[in-house]
PDB file of C-alpha atoms and ligand atoms in Angstrom:
ATOM      1  CA  MET A  27      -0.019  -0.078  -0.028  1.00  0.00           C
ATOM      2  CA  SER A  28       1.167   3.608  -0.642  1.00  0.00           C
ATOM      3  CA  THR A  29       1.982   5.910   2.121  1.00  0.00           C
ATOM      4  CA  SER A  30      -0.789   8.691   2.627  1.00  0.00           C
ATOM      5  CA  VAL A  31       0.028  12.288   1.385  1.00  0.00           C
ATOM      6  CA  SER A  32      -1.908  13.759   4.348  1.00  0.00           C
ATOM      7  CA  ASP A  33      -4.104  12.868   7.210  1.00  0.00           C
ATOM      8  CA  PRO A  34      -7.673  11.681   6.603  1.00  0.00           C
ATOM      9  CA  LEU A  35     -10.210  14.116   6.521  1.00  0.00           C
ATOM     10  CA  GLY A  36     -13.736  13.311   8.054  1.00  0.00           C
ATOM     11  CA  ILE A  37     -16.837  14.202   6.256  1.00  0.00           C
ATOM     12  CA  PHE A  38     -20.006  14.103   8.399  1.00  0.00           C
ATOM     13  CA  GLY A  39     -23.396  14.832   6.526  1.00  0.00           C
ATOM     14  CA  GLY A  40     -26.901  14.813   7.954  1.00  0.00           C
ATOM     15  CA  THR A  41     -30.186  16.682   8.126  1.00  0.00           C
ATOM     16  CA  PHE A  42     -29.284  17.915  11.836  1.00  0.00           C
ATOM     17  CA  ASP A  43     -32.795  18.888  12.415  1.00  0.00           C
ATOM     18  CA  PRO A  44     -31.569  19.706  15.097  1.00  0.00           C
ATOM     19  CA  ILE A  45     -27.815  18.768  15.715  1.00  0.00           C
ATOM     20  CA  HIS A  46     -27.666  16.830  19.008  1.00  0.00           C
ATOM     21  CA  ILE A  47     -25.251  15.087  21.390  1.00  0.00           C
ATOM     22  CA  GLY A  48     -25.284  11.966  19.340  1.00  0.00           C
ATOM     23  CA  HIS A  49     -24.073  13.675  16.408  1.00  0.00           C
ATOM     24  CA  LEU A  50     -21.374  15.570  18.149  1.00  0.00           C
ATOM     25  CA  ARG A  51     -20.025  12.606  20.116  1.00  0.00           C
ATOM     26  CA  LEU A  52     -19.946  10.476  16.829  1.00  0.00           C
ATOM     27  CA  ALA A  53     -17.803  13.204  15.159  1.00  0.00           C
ATOM     28  CA  GLU A  54     -15.636  13.555  18.230  1.00  0.00           C
ATOM     29  CA  GLU A  55     -15.168   9.881  18.791  1.00  0.00           C
ATOM     30  CA  ALA A  56     -14.518   9.372  15.166  1.00  0.00           C
ATOM     31  CA  ARG A  57     -11.912  12.105  14.861  1.00  0.00           C
ATOM     32  CA  GLU A  58      -9.914  10.458  17.912  1.00  0.00           C
ATOM     33  CA  HIS A  59     -10.422   6.965  17.029  1.00  0.00           C
ATOM     34  CA  LEU A  60      -9.729   7.227  13.225  1.00  0.00           C
ATOM     35  CA  ASP A  61      -7.036   9.915  13.616  1.00  0.00           C
ATOM     36  CA  LEU A  62      -8.920  12.352  11.457  1.00  0.00           C
ATOM     37  CA  SER A  63      -7.304  15.634  11.008  1.00  0.00           C
ATOM     38  CA  GLU A  64     -10.616  17.521  10.759  1.00  0.00           C
ATOM     39  CA  VAL A  65     -14.219  16.715  10.742  1.00  0.00           C
ATOM     40  CA  LEU A  66     -16.135  18.747   8.043  1.00  0.00           C
ATOM     41  CA  TRP A  67     -19.968  19.112   8.933  1.00  0.00           C
ATOM     42  CA  VAL A  68     -22.057  18.986   5.871  1.00  0.00           C
ATOM     43  CA  PRO A  69     -25.715  19.977   6.761  1.00  0.00           C
ATOM     44  CA  ALA A  70     -28.047  18.807   3.894  1.00  0.00           C
ATOM     45  CA  GLY A  71     -30.114  21.235   1.904  1.00  0.00           C
ATOM     46  CA  GLN A  72     -33.027  19.464   0.308  1.00  0.00           C
ATOM     47  CA  PRO A  73     -32.719  15.816   1.637  1.00  0.00           C
ATOM     48  CA  PRO A  74     -33.672  13.400  -0.910  1.00  0.00           C
ATOM     49  CA  HIS A  75     -34.237  10.396   1.297  1.00  0.00           C
ATOM     50  CA  ARG A  76     -36.791  11.722   3.740  1.00  0.00           C
ATOM     51  CA  GLY A  77     -39.568  14.013   4.212  1.00  0.00           C
ATOM     52  CA  GLY A  78     -38.727  17.701   4.375  1.00  0.00           C
ATOM     53  CA  PRO A  79     -37.181  19.001   7.679  1.00  0.00           C
ATOM     54  CA  THR A  80     -39.295  20.967   9.909  1.00  0.00           C
ATOM     55  CA  VAL A  81     -36.701  23.877  10.086  1.00  0.00           C
ATOM     56  CA  SER A  82     -35.246  25.739   7.235  1.00  0.00           C
ATOM     57  CA  ALA A  83     -31.872  24.719   5.974  1.00  0.00           C
ATOM     58  CA  GLY A  84     -30.508  28.030   7.148  1.00  0.00           C
ATOM     59  CA  HIS A  85     -31.538  27.604  10.555  1.00  0.00           C
ATOM     60  CA  ARG A  86     -30.158  23.942  10.621  1.00  0.00           C
ATOM     61  CA  LEU A  87     -26.944  25.278   9.264  1.00  0.00           C
ATOM     62  CA  ALA A  88     -26.735  27.970  11.959  1.00  0.00           C
ATOM     63  CA  LEU A  89     -27.375  25.418  14.709  1.00  0.00           C
ATOM     64  CA  VAL A  90     -24.424  23.281  13.374  1.00  0.00           C
ATOM     65  CA  ARG A  91     -22.244  26.390  13.458  1.00  0.00           C
ATOM     66  CA  ALA A  92     -23.472  27.213  16.912  1.00  0.00           C
ATOM     67  CA  ALA A  93     -22.809  23.679  18.219  1.00  0.00           C
ATOM     68  CA  THR A  94     -19.202  23.152  16.632  1.00  0.00           C
ATOM     69  CA  ALA A  95     -17.989  26.748  16.913  1.00  0.00           C
ATOM     70  CA  GLY A  96     -15.625  25.930  19.874  1.00  0.00           C
ATOM     71  CA  HIS A  97     -13.825  22.909  18.269  1.00  0.00           C
ATOM     72  CA  PRO A  98     -10.753  23.676  16.523  1.00  0.00           C
ATOM     73  CA  ALA A  99     -10.843  20.557  14.414  1.00  0.00           C
ATOM     74  CA  PHE A 100     -14.483  20.908  13.308  1.00  0.00           C
ATOM     75  CA  ARG A 101     -15.240  22.927  10.207  1.00  0.00           C
ATOM     76  CA  VAL A 102     -18.828  23.493   8.741  1.00  0.00           C
ATOM     77  CA  ASP A 103     -19.425  23.244   4.821  1.00  0.00           C
ATOM     78  CA  PRO A 104     -22.588  25.196   3.740  1.00  0.00           C
ATOM     79  CA  ALA A 105     -22.354  23.990   0.145  1.00  0.00           C
ATOM     80  CA  GLU A 106     -25.370  21.665   0.346  1.00  0.00           C
ATOM     81  CA  VAL A 107     -27.479  24.264   2.107  1.00  0.00           C
ATOM     82  CA  GLU A 108     -26.514  26.984  -0.325  1.00  0.00           C
ATOM     83  CA  SER A 109     -27.071  24.820  -3.439  1.00  0.00           C
ATOM     84  CA  ASP A 110     -30.145  24.631  -5.607  1.00  0.00           C
ATOM     85  CA  GLN A 111     -29.280  20.955  -6.316  1.00  0.00           C
ATOM     86  CA  PRO A 112     -30.656  17.982  -4.373  1.00  0.00           C
ATOM     87  CA  SER A 113     -28.244  16.986  -1.552  1.00  0.00           C
ATOM     88  CA  TYR A 114     -26.576  13.887  -2.841  1.00  0.00           C
ATOM     89  CA  THR A 115     -23.643  12.684  -1.014  1.00  0.00           C
ATOM     90  CA  VAL A 116     -22.028  11.363  -4.158  1.00  0.00           C
ATOM     91  CA  LEU A 117     -22.123  14.856  -5.514  1.00  0.00           C
ATOM     92  CA  THR A 118     -20.506  16.470  -2.317  1.00  0.00           C
ATOM     93  CA  LEU A 119     -17.737  13.709  -2.409  1.00  0.00           C
ATOM     94  CA  GLU A 120     -17.005  14.597  -5.943  1.00  0.00           C
ATOM     95  CA  ARG A 121     -16.770  18.213  -5.128  1.00  0.00           C
ATOM     96  CA  LEU A 122     -14.498  17.550  -2.032  1.00  0.00           C
ATOM     97  CA  ARG A 123     -12.406  15.121  -4.073  1.00  0.00           C
ATOM     98  CA  GLY A 124     -11.776  17.825  -6.493  1.00  0.00           C
ATOM     99  CA  LEU A 125     -10.910  20.385  -3.725  1.00  0.00           C
ATOM    100  CA  HIS A 126      -8.631  18.072  -1.742  1.00  0.00           C
ATOM    101  CA  GLY A 127      -6.911  16.152  -4.739  1.00  0.00           C
ATOM    102  CA  ALA A 128      -6.787  12.495  -5.523  1.00  0.00           C
ATOM    103  CA  GLN A 129      -4.687  11.424  -2.781  1.00  0.00           C
ATOM    104  CA  ARG A 130      -6.266  12.884   0.219  1.00  0.00           C
ATOM    105  CA  PRO A 131      -7.921   9.991   2.413  1.00  0.00           C
ATOM    106  CA  LEU A 132     -11.563  11.153   2.716  1.00  0.00           C
ATOM    107  CA  VAL A 133     -13.571   9.340   5.535  1.00  0.00           C
ATOM    108  CA  LEU A 134     -17.397   9.537   5.179  1.00  0.00           C
ATOM    109  CA  LEU A 135     -18.904   9.285   8.644  1.00  0.00           C
ATOM    110  CA  LEU A 136     -22.295   7.274   8.995  1.00  0.00           C
ATOM    111  CA  GLY A 137     -24.305   6.011  11.847  1.00  0.00           C
ATOM    112  CA  ALA A 138     -25.337   2.455  11.479  1.00  0.00           C
ATOM    113  CA  ASP A 139     -28.815   3.189  10.372  1.00  0.00           C
ATOM    114  CA  ALA A 140     -27.517   5.438   7.619  1.00  0.00           C
ATOM    115  CA  PHE A 141     -25.150   2.861   6.475  1.00  0.00           C
ATOM    116  CA  ALA A 142     -27.718   0.131   6.256  1.00  0.00           C
ATOM    117  CA  GLY A 143     -29.667   2.587   3.995  1.00  0.00           C
ATOM    118  CA  LEU A 144     -26.933   3.121   1.736  1.00  0.00           C
ATOM    119  CA  PRO A 145     -28.387   1.136  -1.291  1.00  0.00           C
ATOM    120  CA  GLY A 146     -31.086   3.689  -1.480  1.00  0.00           C
ATOM    121  CA  TRP A 147     -28.706   6.497  -2.249  1.00  0.00           C
ATOM    122  CA  HIS A 148     -28.072   8.170  -5.474  1.00  0.00           C
ATOM    123  CA  ARG A 149     -25.149   6.482  -7.318  1.00  0.00           C
ATOM    124  CA  TRP A 150     -24.263   4.734  -4.122  1.00  0.00           C
ATOM    125  CA  GLN A 151     -21.608   2.281  -5.429  1.00  0.00           C
ATOM    126  CA  GLU A 152     -19.566   5.148  -6.628  1.00  0.00           C
ATOM    127  CA  ILE A 153     -19.158   6.463  -3.162  1.00  0.00           C
ATOM    128  CA  PHE A 154     -16.550   3.737  -2.405  1.00  0.00           C
ATOM    129  CA  SER A 155     -14.237   5.066  -5.107  1.00  0.00           C
ATOM    130  CA  LEU A 156     -14.559   8.577  -3.724  1.00  0.00           C
ATOM    131  CA  ALA A 157     -14.145   7.876   0.119  1.00  0.00           C
ATOM    132  CA  HIS A 158     -13.644   5.544   2.891  1.00  0.00           C
ATOM    133  CA  ILE A 159     -16.708   4.847   5.000  1.00  0.00           C
ATOM    134  CA  ALA A 160     -16.635   4.785   8.846  1.00  0.00           C
ATOM    135  CA  VAL A 161     -19.823   3.165  10.420  1.00  0.00           C
ATOM    136  CA  ALA A 162     -20.553   4.270  14.104  1.00  0.00           C
ATOM    137  CA  HIS A 163     -22.596   1.951  16.258  1.00  0.00           C
ATOM    138  CA  ARG A 164     -25.983   3.073  16.957  1.00  0.00           C
ATOM    139  CA  PRO A 165     -28.468   1.591  19.538  1.00  0.00           C
ATOM    140  CA  GLY A 166     -30.971  -0.394  17.758  1.00  0.00           C
ATOM    141  CA  PHE A 167     -29.192  -0.754  14.496  1.00  0.00           C
ATOM    142  CA  PRO A 168     -26.846  -3.791  14.353  1.00  0.00           C
ATOM    143  CA  ILE A 169     -23.957  -3.637  11.705  1.00  0.00           C
ATOM    144  CA  ALA A 170     -23.950  -7.537  11.270  1.00  0.00           C
ATOM    145  CA  ALA A 171     -24.043  -8.773   7.913  1.00  0.00           C
ATOM    146  CA  ALA A 172     -27.465 -10.471   8.595  1.00  0.00           C
ATOM    147  CA  SER A 173     -29.043  -7.211   9.273  1.00  0.00           C
ATOM    148  CA  LEU A 174     -27.867  -5.495   6.205  1.00  0.00           C
ATOM    149  CA  PRO A 175     -29.308  -5.537   2.656  1.00  0.00           C
ATOM    150  CA  PRO A 176     -27.520  -8.521   0.965  1.00  0.00           C
ATOM    151  CA  VAL A 177     -25.991  -6.334  -1.716  1.00  0.00           C
ATOM    152  CA  LEU A 178     -24.417  -4.176   0.919  1.00  0.00           C
ATOM    153  CA  ALA A 179     -23.483  -7.111   3.117  1.00  0.00           C
ATOM    154  CA  GLU A 180     -21.399  -8.314   0.365  1.00  0.00           C
ATOM    155  CA  ILE A 181     -19.677  -5.065  -0.264  1.00  0.00           C
ATOM    156  CA  PHE A 182     -18.984  -4.824   3.522  1.00  0.00           C
ATOM    157  CA  ALA A 183     -17.411  -8.174   3.608  1.00  0.00           C
ATOM    158  CA  GLN A 184     -15.074  -7.272   0.689  1.00  0.00           C
ATOM    159  CA  ARG A 185     -14.117  -3.843   1.997  1.00  0.00           C
ATOM    160  CA  ARG A 186     -13.963  -4.160   5.666  1.00  0.00           C
ATOM    161  CA  VAL A 187     -10.878  -3.290   7.572  1.00  0.00           C
ATOM    162  CA  ASP A 188     -10.232  -3.807  11.135  1.00  0.00           C
ATOM    163  CA  ASP A 189      -7.474  -1.263  11.616  1.00  0.00           C
ATOM    164  CA  PRO A 190      -8.408   2.369  11.490  1.00  0.00           C
ATOM    165  CA  ALA A 191      -4.799   3.076  10.538  1.00  0.00           C
ATOM    166  CA  ASP A 192      -5.436   1.457   7.240  1.00  0.00           C
ATOM    167  CA  LEU A 193      -7.596   4.653   6.266  1.00  0.00           C
ATOM    168  CA  ALA A 194      -4.535   6.700   6.025  1.00  0.00           C
ATOM    169  CA  GLN A 195      -2.802   4.288   3.510  1.00  0.00           C
ATOM    170  CA  ALA A 196      -5.404   4.928   0.620  1.00  0.00           C
ATOM    171  CA  PRO A 197      -7.630   7.799  -0.533  1.00  0.00           C
ATOM    172  CA  ALA A 198     -10.891   5.717  -0.478  1.00  0.00           C
ATOM    173  CA  GLY A 199     -12.598   2.320  -0.659  1.00  0.00           C
ATOM    174  CA  ALA A 200     -12.370   0.816   2.809  1.00  0.00           C
ATOM    175  CA  VAL A 201     -15.146   0.333   5.429  1.00  0.00           C
ATOM    176  CA  VAL A 202     -14.451   0.503   9.026  1.00  0.00           C
ATOM    177  CA  THR A 203     -16.810   0.264  12.086  1.00  0.00           C
ATOM    178  CA  PHE A 204     -16.166   2.074  15.384  1.00  0.00           C
ATOM    179  CA  ALA A 205     -17.965   1.742  18.739  1.00  0.00           C
ATOM    180  CA  MET A 206     -18.878   5.206  19.937  1.00  0.00           C
ATOM    181  CA  THR A 207     -20.439   5.858  23.283  1.00  0.00           C
ATOM    182  CA  GLN A 208     -23.955   4.534  22.774  1.00  0.00           C
ATOM    183  CA  LEU A 209     -26.543   7.402  22.957  1.00  0.00           C
ATOM    184  CA  ALA A 210     -30.139   6.565  22.075  1.00  0.00           C
ATOM    185  CA  VAL A 211     -31.005  10.131  21.188  1.00  0.00           C
ATOM    186  CA  SER A 212     -32.503  11.110  17.765  1.00  0.00           C
ATOM    187  CA  ALA A 213     -33.409  14.481  16.217  1.00  0.00           C
ATOM    188  CA  THR A 214     -37.034  12.963  16.043  1.00  0.00           C
ATOM    189  CA  GLN A 215     -37.045  12.584  19.833  1.00  0.00           C
ATOM    190  CA  ILE A 216     -35.799  16.118  20.233  1.00  0.00           C
ATOM    191  CA  ARG A 217     -38.640  17.483  17.737  1.00  0.00           C
ATOM    192  CA  GLN A 218     -41.133  15.631  19.871  1.00  0.00           C
ATOM    193  CA  LEU A 219     -39.834  17.025  23.170  1.00  0.00           C
ATOM    194  CA  LEU A 220     -39.774  20.592  21.691  1.00  0.00           C
ATOM    195  CA  ALA A 221     -43.349  20.021  20.374  1.00  0.00           C
ATOM    196  CA  ASN A 222     -44.525  19.017  23.729  1.00  0.00           C
ATOM    197  CA  GLY A 223     -42.986  21.760  25.706  1.00  0.00           C
ATOM    198  CA  LYS A 224     -40.518  19.254  27.411  1.00  0.00           C
ATOM    199  CA  SER A 225     -36.953  19.971  28.474  1.00  0.00           C
ATOM    200  CA  THR A 226     -34.014  19.142  26.037  1.00  0.00           C
ATOM    201  CA  ARG A 227     -31.394  20.049  28.372  1.00  0.00           C
ATOM    202  CA  TYR A 228     -28.139  17.957  28.273  1.00  0.00           C
ATOM    203  CA  LEU A 229     -29.392  16.510  24.906  1.00  0.00           C
ATOM    204  CA  LEU A 230     -28.411  19.618  22.984  1.00  0.00           C
ATOM    205  CA  PRO A 231     -25.582  21.885  23.597  1.00  0.00           C
ATOM    206  CA  GLU A 232     -26.529  25.020  25.451  1.00  0.00           C
ATOM    207  CA  ALA A 233     -25.841  27.203  22.331  1.00  0.00           C
ATOM    208  CA  VAL A 234     -28.378  25.230  20.274  1.00  0.00           C
ATOM    209  CA  ILE A 235     -31.036  25.374  23.008  1.00  0.00           C
ATOM    210  CA  ALA A 236     -30.434  29.176  23.135  1.00  0.00           C
ATOM    211  CA  TYR A 237     -30.849  29.472  19.405  1.00  0.00           C
ATOM    212  CA  ILE A 238     -34.020  27.344  19.343  1.00  0.00           C
ATOM    213  CA  HIS A 239     -35.612  29.465  21.869  1.00  0.00           C
ATOM    214  CA  GLN A 240     -34.433  32.860  20.390  1.00  0.00           C
ATOM    215  CA  HIS A 241     -35.721  31.994  16.932  1.00  0.00           C
ATOM    216  CA  GLN A 242     -38.891  30.089  18.435  1.00  0.00           C
ATOM    217  CA  LEU A 243     -38.153  26.984  16.207  1.00  0.00           C
TER     218      LEU A 243
HETATM  219  P1  ATP B  15     -33.997  11.870  12.586  1.00  0.00           P
HETATM  220  O1  ATP B  15     -34.458  11.353  14.000  1.00  0.00           O
HETATM  221  O2  ATP B  15     -34.642  13.281  12.230  1.00  0.00           O
HETATM  222  O3  ATP B  15     -33.956  10.853  11.539  1.00  0.00           O
HETATM  223  P2  ATP B  15     -31.128  11.613  13.329  1.00  0.00           P
HETATM  224  O4  ATP B  15     -31.076  11.967  14.774  1.00  0.00           O
HETATM  225  O5  ATP B  15     -31.015  10.174  12.726  1.00  0.00           O
HETATM  226  O6  ATP B  15     -32.445  12.339  12.772  1.00  0.00           O
HETATM  227  P3  ATP B  15     -29.576  12.695  11.066  1.00  0.00           P
HETATM  228  O7  ATP B  15     -29.386  14.175  10.933  1.00  0.00           O
HETATM  229  O8  ATP B  15     -30.683  12.137  10.255  1.00  0.00           O
HETATM  230  O9  ATP B  15     -30.079  12.450  12.683  1.00  0.00           O
HETATM  231  O10 ATP B  15     -28.277  11.876  11.068  1.00  0.00           O
HETATM  232  C1  ATP B  15     -27.063  12.231  10.661  1.00  0.00           C
HETATM  233  C2  ATP B  15     -26.080  11.178  10.794  1.00  0.00           C
HETATM  234  O11 ATP B  15     -25.711  10.988  12.332  1.00  0.00           O
HETATM  235  C3  ATP B  15     -26.506   9.887  10.494  1.00  0.00           C
HETATM  236  O12 ATP B  15     -25.325   9.191   9.717  1.00  0.00           O
HETATM  237  C4  ATP B  15     -27.087   9.013  11.651  1.00  0.00           C
HETATM  238  O13 ATP B  15     -26.865   7.733  11.556  1.00  0.00           O
HETATM  239  C5  ATP B  15     -26.126   9.606  12.675  1.00  0.00           C
HETATM  240  N1  ATP B  15     -26.669   9.535  14.008  1.00  0.00           N
HETATM  241  C6  ATP B  15     -27.691  10.383  14.539  1.00  0.00           C
HETATM  242  N2  ATP B  15     -27.954  10.154  15.723  1.00  0.00           N
HETATM  243  C7  ATP B  15     -27.040   9.248  16.093  1.00  0.00           C
HETATM  244  C8  ATP B  15     -26.782   8.467  17.365  1.00  0.00           C
HETATM  245  N3  ATP B  15     -27.551   8.845  18.561  1.00  0.00           N
HETATM  246  N4  ATP B  15     -25.848   7.619  17.560  1.00  0.00           N
HETATM  247  C9  ATP B  15     -25.178   7.361  16.258  1.00  0.00           C
HETATM  248  N5  ATP B  15     -25.331   7.939  15.166  1.00  0.00           N
HETATM  249  C10 ATP B  15     -26.154   8.949  15.003  1.00  0.00           C
END
């Protein structure tokens, strides 16, 4: 295997409606565990895989900015929010590959539920030639081959690597899993709490709670 030209860059996309501690711990534990130099947060504009989010893309972007502002290795990429195109991960990865060159290891971060849904994504098989994939364990979503769609289970078996250090040795193509602190929190749950006037304290960063109240989201 060739030596890497630079450190792996983590890429973390999502609707983030709103961003919560599950997202933040995923990114932080991926950064440490996979030795990522940075994590690029990419909030989706118009998510093609789900019903429309309840909050505008501009607010979701602002919430991601507020939540990640204090972290020196977190950066926010507004391109999907600012684009008129649908938010397809493969397009974002093509753009980032163009920006970072052919050799930079790119690591797409996914929760286990998102990984299991990959075969429904636009041009999904091309993602493996653009980036590595790192899959975080998430309560309720086993990563075992038996619980994945067969076509994905096969690719997982072929591409799986056990040592995160392997990600630095190639620009793309490997799949690694990692065990993050298990947090059974979801944006759906947060939206329900907010709708019912219940507390979201300690599930969301203080800055996110303040923004939600300030803008009455
Ligand atoms: P929703 O409940 O609205 O579907 P969500 O909480 O799953 O939202 P998304 O913005 O859809 O959040 O997820 C972005 C990424 O974060 C996905 O890859 C998802 O798997 C991952 N993720 C979200 N919450 C967790 C969690 N608690 N543990 C691990 N991964 C998570």
